[in-house]
Coordinates of C-alpha atoms in Angstrom, one line a residue:
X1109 CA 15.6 -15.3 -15.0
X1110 CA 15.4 -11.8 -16.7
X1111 CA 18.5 -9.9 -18.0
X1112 CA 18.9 -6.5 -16.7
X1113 CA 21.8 -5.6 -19.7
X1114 CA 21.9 -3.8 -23.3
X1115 CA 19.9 -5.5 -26.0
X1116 CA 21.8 -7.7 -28.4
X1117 CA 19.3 -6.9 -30.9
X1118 CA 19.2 -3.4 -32.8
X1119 CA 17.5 -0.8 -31.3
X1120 CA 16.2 2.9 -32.0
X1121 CA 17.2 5.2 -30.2
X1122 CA 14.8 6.5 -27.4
X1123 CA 14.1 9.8 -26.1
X1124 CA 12.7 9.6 -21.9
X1125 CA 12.7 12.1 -19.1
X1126 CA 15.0 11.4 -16.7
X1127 CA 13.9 12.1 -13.0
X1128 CA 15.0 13.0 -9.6
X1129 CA 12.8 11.6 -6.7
X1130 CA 9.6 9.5 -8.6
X1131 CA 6.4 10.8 -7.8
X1132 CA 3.4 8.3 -6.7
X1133 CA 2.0 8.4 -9.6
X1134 CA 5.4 7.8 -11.9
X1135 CA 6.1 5.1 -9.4
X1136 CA 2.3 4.1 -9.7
X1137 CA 2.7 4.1 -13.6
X1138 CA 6.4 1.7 -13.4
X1139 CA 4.2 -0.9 -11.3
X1140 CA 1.6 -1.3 -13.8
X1141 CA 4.0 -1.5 -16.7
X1142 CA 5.9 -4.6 -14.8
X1143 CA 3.0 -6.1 -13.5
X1144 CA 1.4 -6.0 -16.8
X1145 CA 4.4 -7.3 -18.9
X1146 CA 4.5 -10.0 -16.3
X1147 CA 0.5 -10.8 -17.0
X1148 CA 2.2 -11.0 -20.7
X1149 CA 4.6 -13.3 -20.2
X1150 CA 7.3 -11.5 -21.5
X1151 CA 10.4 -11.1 -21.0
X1152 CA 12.6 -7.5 -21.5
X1153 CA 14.1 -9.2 -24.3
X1154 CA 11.0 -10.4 -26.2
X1155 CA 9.3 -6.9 -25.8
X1156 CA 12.7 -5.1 -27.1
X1157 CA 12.0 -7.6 -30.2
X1158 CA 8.7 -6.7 -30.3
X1159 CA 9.0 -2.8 -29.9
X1160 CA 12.5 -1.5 -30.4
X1161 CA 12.7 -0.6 -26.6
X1162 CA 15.9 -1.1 -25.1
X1163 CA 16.2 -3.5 -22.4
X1164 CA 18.0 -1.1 -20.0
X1165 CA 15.5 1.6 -21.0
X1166 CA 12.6 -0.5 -20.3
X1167 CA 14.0 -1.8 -16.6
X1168 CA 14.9 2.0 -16.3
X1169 CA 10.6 2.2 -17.0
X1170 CA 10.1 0.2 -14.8
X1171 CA 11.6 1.2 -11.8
X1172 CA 10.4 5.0 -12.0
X1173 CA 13.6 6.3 -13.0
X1174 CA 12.7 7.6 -16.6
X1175 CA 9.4 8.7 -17.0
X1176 CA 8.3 7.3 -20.8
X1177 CA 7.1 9.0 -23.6
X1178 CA 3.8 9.2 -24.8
X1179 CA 4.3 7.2 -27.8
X1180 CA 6.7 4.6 -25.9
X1181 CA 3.8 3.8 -23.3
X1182 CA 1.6 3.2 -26.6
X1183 CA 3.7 0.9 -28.0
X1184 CA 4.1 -1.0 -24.7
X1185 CA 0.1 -1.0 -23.8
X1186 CA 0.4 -2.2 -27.5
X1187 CA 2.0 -5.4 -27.2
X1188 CA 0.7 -6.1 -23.7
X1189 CA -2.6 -5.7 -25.1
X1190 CA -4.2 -3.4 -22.8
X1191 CA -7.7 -2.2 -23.7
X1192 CA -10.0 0.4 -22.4
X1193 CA -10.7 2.1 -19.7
X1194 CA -7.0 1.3 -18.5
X1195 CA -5.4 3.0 -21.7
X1196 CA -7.3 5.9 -20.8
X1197 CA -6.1 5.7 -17.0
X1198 CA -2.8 4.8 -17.4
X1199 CA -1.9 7.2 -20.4
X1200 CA -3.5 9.8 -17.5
X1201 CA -0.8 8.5 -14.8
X1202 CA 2.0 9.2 -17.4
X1203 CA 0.3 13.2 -17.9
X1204 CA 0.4 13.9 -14.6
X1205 CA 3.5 12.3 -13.2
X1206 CA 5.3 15.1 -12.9
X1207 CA 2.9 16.5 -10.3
X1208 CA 3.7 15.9 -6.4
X1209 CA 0.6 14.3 -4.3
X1210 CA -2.3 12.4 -5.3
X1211 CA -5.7 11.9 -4.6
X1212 CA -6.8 8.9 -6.1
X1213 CA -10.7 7.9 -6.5
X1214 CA -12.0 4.7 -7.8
X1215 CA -16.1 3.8 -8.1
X1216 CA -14.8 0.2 -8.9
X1217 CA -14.0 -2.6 -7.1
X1218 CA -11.5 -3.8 -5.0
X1219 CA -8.5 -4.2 -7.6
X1220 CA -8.5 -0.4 -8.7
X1221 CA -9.7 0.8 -5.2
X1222 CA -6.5 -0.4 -3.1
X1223 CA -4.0 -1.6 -6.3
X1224 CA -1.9 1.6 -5.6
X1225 CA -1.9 1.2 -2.1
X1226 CA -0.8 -2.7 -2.2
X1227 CA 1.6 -2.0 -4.7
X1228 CA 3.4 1.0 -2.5
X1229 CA 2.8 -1.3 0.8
X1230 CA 4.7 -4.5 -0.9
X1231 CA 7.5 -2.1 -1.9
X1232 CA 7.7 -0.5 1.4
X1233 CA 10.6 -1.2 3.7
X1234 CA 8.6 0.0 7.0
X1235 CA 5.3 1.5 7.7
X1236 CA 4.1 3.4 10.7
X1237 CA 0.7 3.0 10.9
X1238 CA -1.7 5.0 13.1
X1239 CA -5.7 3.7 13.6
X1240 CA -7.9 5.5 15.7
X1241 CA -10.9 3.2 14.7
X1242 CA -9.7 -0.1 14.0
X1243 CA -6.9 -2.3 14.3
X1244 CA -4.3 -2.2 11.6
X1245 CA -5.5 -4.1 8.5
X1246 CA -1.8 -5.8 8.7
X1247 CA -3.0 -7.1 12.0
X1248 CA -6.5 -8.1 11.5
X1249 CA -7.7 -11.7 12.0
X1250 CA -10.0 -12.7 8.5
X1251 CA -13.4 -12.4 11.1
X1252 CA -12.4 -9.2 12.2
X1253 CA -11.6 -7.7 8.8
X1254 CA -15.1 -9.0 7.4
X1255 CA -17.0 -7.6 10.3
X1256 CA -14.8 -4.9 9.9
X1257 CA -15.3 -4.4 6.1
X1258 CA -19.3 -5.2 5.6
X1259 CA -20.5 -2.7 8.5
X1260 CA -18.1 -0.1 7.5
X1261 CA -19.6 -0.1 3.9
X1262 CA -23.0 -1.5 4.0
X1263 CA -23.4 -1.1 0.2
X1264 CA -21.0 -3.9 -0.8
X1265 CA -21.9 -6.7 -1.7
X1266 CA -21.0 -10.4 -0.5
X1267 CA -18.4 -10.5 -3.4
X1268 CA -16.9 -7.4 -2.8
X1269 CA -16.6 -8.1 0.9
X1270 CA -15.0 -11.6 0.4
X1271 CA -12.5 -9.7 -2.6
X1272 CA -11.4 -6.9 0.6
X1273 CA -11.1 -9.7 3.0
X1274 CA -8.8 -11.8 0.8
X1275 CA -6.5 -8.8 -0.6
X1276 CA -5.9 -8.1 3.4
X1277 CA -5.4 -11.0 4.0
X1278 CA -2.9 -11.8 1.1
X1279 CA -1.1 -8.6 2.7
X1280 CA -0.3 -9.8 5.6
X1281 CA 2.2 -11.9 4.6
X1282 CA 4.5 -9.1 4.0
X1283 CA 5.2 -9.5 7.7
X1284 CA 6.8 -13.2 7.6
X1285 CA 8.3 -12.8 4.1
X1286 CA 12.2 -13.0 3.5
X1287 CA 12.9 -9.6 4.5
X1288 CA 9.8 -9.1 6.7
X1289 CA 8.0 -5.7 6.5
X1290 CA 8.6 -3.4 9.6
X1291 CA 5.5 -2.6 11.3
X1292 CA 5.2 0.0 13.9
X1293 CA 1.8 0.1 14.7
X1294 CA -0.5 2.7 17.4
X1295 CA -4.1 2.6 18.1
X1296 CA -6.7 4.7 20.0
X1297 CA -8.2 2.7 23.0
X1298 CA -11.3 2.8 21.0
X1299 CA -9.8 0.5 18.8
X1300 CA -9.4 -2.4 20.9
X1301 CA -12.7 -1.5 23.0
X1302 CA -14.6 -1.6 20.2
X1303 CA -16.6 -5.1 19.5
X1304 CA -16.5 -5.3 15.9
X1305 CA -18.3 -8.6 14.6
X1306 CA -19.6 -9.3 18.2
X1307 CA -17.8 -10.8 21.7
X1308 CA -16.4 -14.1 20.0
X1309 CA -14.7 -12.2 16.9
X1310 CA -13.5 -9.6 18.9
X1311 CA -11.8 -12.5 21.5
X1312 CA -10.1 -14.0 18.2
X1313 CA -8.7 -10.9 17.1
X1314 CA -7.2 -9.3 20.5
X1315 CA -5.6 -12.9 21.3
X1316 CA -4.2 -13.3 17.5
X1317 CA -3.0 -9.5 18.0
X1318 CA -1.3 -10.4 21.7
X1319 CA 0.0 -13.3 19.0
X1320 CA 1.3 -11.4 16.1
X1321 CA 3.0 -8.6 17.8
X1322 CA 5.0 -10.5 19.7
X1323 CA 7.0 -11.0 16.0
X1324 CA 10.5 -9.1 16.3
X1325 CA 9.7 -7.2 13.2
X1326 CA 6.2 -5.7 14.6
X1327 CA 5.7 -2.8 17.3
X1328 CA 2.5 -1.9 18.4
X1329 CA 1.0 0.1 21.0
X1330 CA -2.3 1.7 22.8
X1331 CA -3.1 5.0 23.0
X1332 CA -5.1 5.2 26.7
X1333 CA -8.3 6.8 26.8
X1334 CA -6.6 8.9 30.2
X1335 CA -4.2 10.0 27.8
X1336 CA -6.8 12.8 26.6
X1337 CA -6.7 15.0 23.9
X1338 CA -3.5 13.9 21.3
X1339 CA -2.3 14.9 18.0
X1340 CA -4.1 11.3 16.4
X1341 CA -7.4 12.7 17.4
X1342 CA -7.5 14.4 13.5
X1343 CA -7.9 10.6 11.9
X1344 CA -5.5 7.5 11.0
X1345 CA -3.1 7.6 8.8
X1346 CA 0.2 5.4 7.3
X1347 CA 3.8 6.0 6.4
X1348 CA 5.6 4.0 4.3
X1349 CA 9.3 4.2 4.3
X1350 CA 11.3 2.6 1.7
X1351 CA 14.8 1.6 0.9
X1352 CA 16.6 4.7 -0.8
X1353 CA 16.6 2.9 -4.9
X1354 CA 13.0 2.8 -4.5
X1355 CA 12.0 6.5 -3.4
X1356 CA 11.3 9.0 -1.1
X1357 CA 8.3 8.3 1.8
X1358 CA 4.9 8.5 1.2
X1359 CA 1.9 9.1 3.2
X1360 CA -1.3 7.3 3.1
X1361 CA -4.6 8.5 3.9
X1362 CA -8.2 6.7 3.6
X1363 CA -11.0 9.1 3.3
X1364 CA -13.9 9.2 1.5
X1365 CA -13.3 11.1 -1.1
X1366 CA -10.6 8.7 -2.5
X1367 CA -6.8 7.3 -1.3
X1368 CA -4.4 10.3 -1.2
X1369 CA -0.6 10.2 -1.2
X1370 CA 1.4 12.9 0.3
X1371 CA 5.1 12.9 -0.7
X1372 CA 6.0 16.5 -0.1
X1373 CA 8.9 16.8 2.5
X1374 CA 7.5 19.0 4.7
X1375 CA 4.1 16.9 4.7
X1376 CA 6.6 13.2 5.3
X1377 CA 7.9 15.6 8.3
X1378 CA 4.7 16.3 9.8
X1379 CA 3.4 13.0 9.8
X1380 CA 6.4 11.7 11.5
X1381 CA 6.7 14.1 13.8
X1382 CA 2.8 13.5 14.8
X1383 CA 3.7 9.7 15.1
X1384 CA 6.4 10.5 17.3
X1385 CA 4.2 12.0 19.4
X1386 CA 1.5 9.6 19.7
X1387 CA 4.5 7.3 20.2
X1388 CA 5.5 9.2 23.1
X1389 CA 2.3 9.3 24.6
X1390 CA 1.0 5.5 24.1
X1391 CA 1.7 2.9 26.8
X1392 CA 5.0 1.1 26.4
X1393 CA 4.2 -2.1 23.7
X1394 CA 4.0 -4.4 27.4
X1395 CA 1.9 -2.2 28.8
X1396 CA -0.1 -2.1 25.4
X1397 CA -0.5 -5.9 26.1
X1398 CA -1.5 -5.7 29.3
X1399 CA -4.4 -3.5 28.5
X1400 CA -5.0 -6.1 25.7
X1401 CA -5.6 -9.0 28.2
X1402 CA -7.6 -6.7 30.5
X1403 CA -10.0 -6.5 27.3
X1404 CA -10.4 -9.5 26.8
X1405 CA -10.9 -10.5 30.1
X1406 CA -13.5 -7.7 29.5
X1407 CA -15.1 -9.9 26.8
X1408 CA -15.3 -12.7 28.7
X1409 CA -17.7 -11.8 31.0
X1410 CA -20.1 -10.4 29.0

């Protein structure tokens, strides 16, 4: 077990910015440096040794509450061993920490695509999570997501479909963890009518989702097509909500351009407020499963 103390060894002394609420990219930026220390196998200790960091400064790294130097996140890619293009892009995250929002674009696969969403989601406390299209990835039996995946990108490849369906997968278990992740989730009718992968996946996945939300820590509801016109009609989007140390909320939203993170106050207080609304105007979660059944039922005689 790591130390989270002063160094016993001699340090020098080290000059960081010290920061008020993180940004996503800051908090983006302290993930990589853990996770990549981890890869390491290396303890605070051994990389104060190694670089003259101190160990405090270094946790302090690595939960966004400093934002490094240039020359201190050299010396850390240094001894981690990090080669190009990730140099490039994480020397990039530490430029523009500072600056509120993010749109994020990748043209690789699967580990750069989603790693800042998974990264946020595994942190997060609770997420409200809105789909007018398909049912929440959180939620999603491995057929369903496949379907879901390969006809929603019809340029990927087997491998990159099979690396999307295990990541989702893999995040699911977020919601039976110790300290299960909250999940409130709302969908558009057209979610559940729609038969993604054919009659038999789409059976599977509205029984395992009858299944699954009957979990104390998951909400989820149905947004009626009689409902008419409602505030989700612009496109889906998350919010993830974490414990105070971590930092403020985020929004996520999946376009096509790239992943983009709101974390402006007034934007964290629109998004809520919309959910509150499509709250408000969904069926209650037992009425939600009622229409579930009736869709399936649906299924069955087709």
């Amino acid at each position: 077990m790591e130390r989270v103390g002063l160094a016993s060894t001699p340090c020098r002394r080290w000059k960081g910015a010290t920061v008020g609420a993180p940004t996503v990219r800051l908090r983006r930026l302290a993930a990589e440096l853990r996770q990549l220390r981890k890869f390491a196998e290396l303890t605070r200790e051994q990389v104060n040794e190694q670089t003259g960091i101190n160990v405090v400064t270094l946790y302090r790294i690595e939960t966004a509450r400093v934002r490094p130097q240039a020359r201190t996140l050299t010396s850390l890619l240094d001894v981690y061993r990090v080669a190009e293009p990730k140099r490039t892009e994480l020397r990039t995250l530490l430029k523009q920490s500072a600056t509120r929002g993010w749109l994020h674009t990748f043209a690789s696969d699967l580990p750069e695509r989603y790693a800042s969403y998974i990264e946020f989601e595994s942190e997060a406390r609770e997420v409200l999570n809105y789909e007018c299209l398909f049912i929440p990835g959180l939620l999603q039996t491995e057929r369903y997501a496949r379907a879901a995946i390969s006809g929603g990108d019809p340029e990927l490849t087997r491998e990159e479909v099979e690396s999307r369906v295990d990541a989702r997968m893999q995040r699911q278990g977020a919601l039976t963890k110790e300290e299960p992740l909250k999940l409130w989730g709302i969908v558009d009718e057209a979610a559940v009518r729609r038969v993604v992968g054919g009659p038999e996946v789409m059976r599977e996945q509205l029984d395992y989702l009858l299944t699954v939300t009957e979990l104390p820590t998951v909400q989820f509801q149905v947004l009626p097509f009689d409902a008419g016109a409602h505030p989700g009609m612009t496109g889906s989007f998350v919010v993830m909500g974490f414990a105070e140390v971590v930092g403020p909320d985020i929004v996520y939203i999946d376009s096509q351009a790239g992943d983009l993170f709101l974390e402006e106050e007034a934007d964290i207080a629109r998004y809520n407020l919309t959910f509150t609304h499509l709250r408000a105007g969904a069926l209650s979660p037992s009425a939600s499963a009622s229409l579930i059944a009736a869709a399936t039922k649906d299924l069955d005689s087709r």
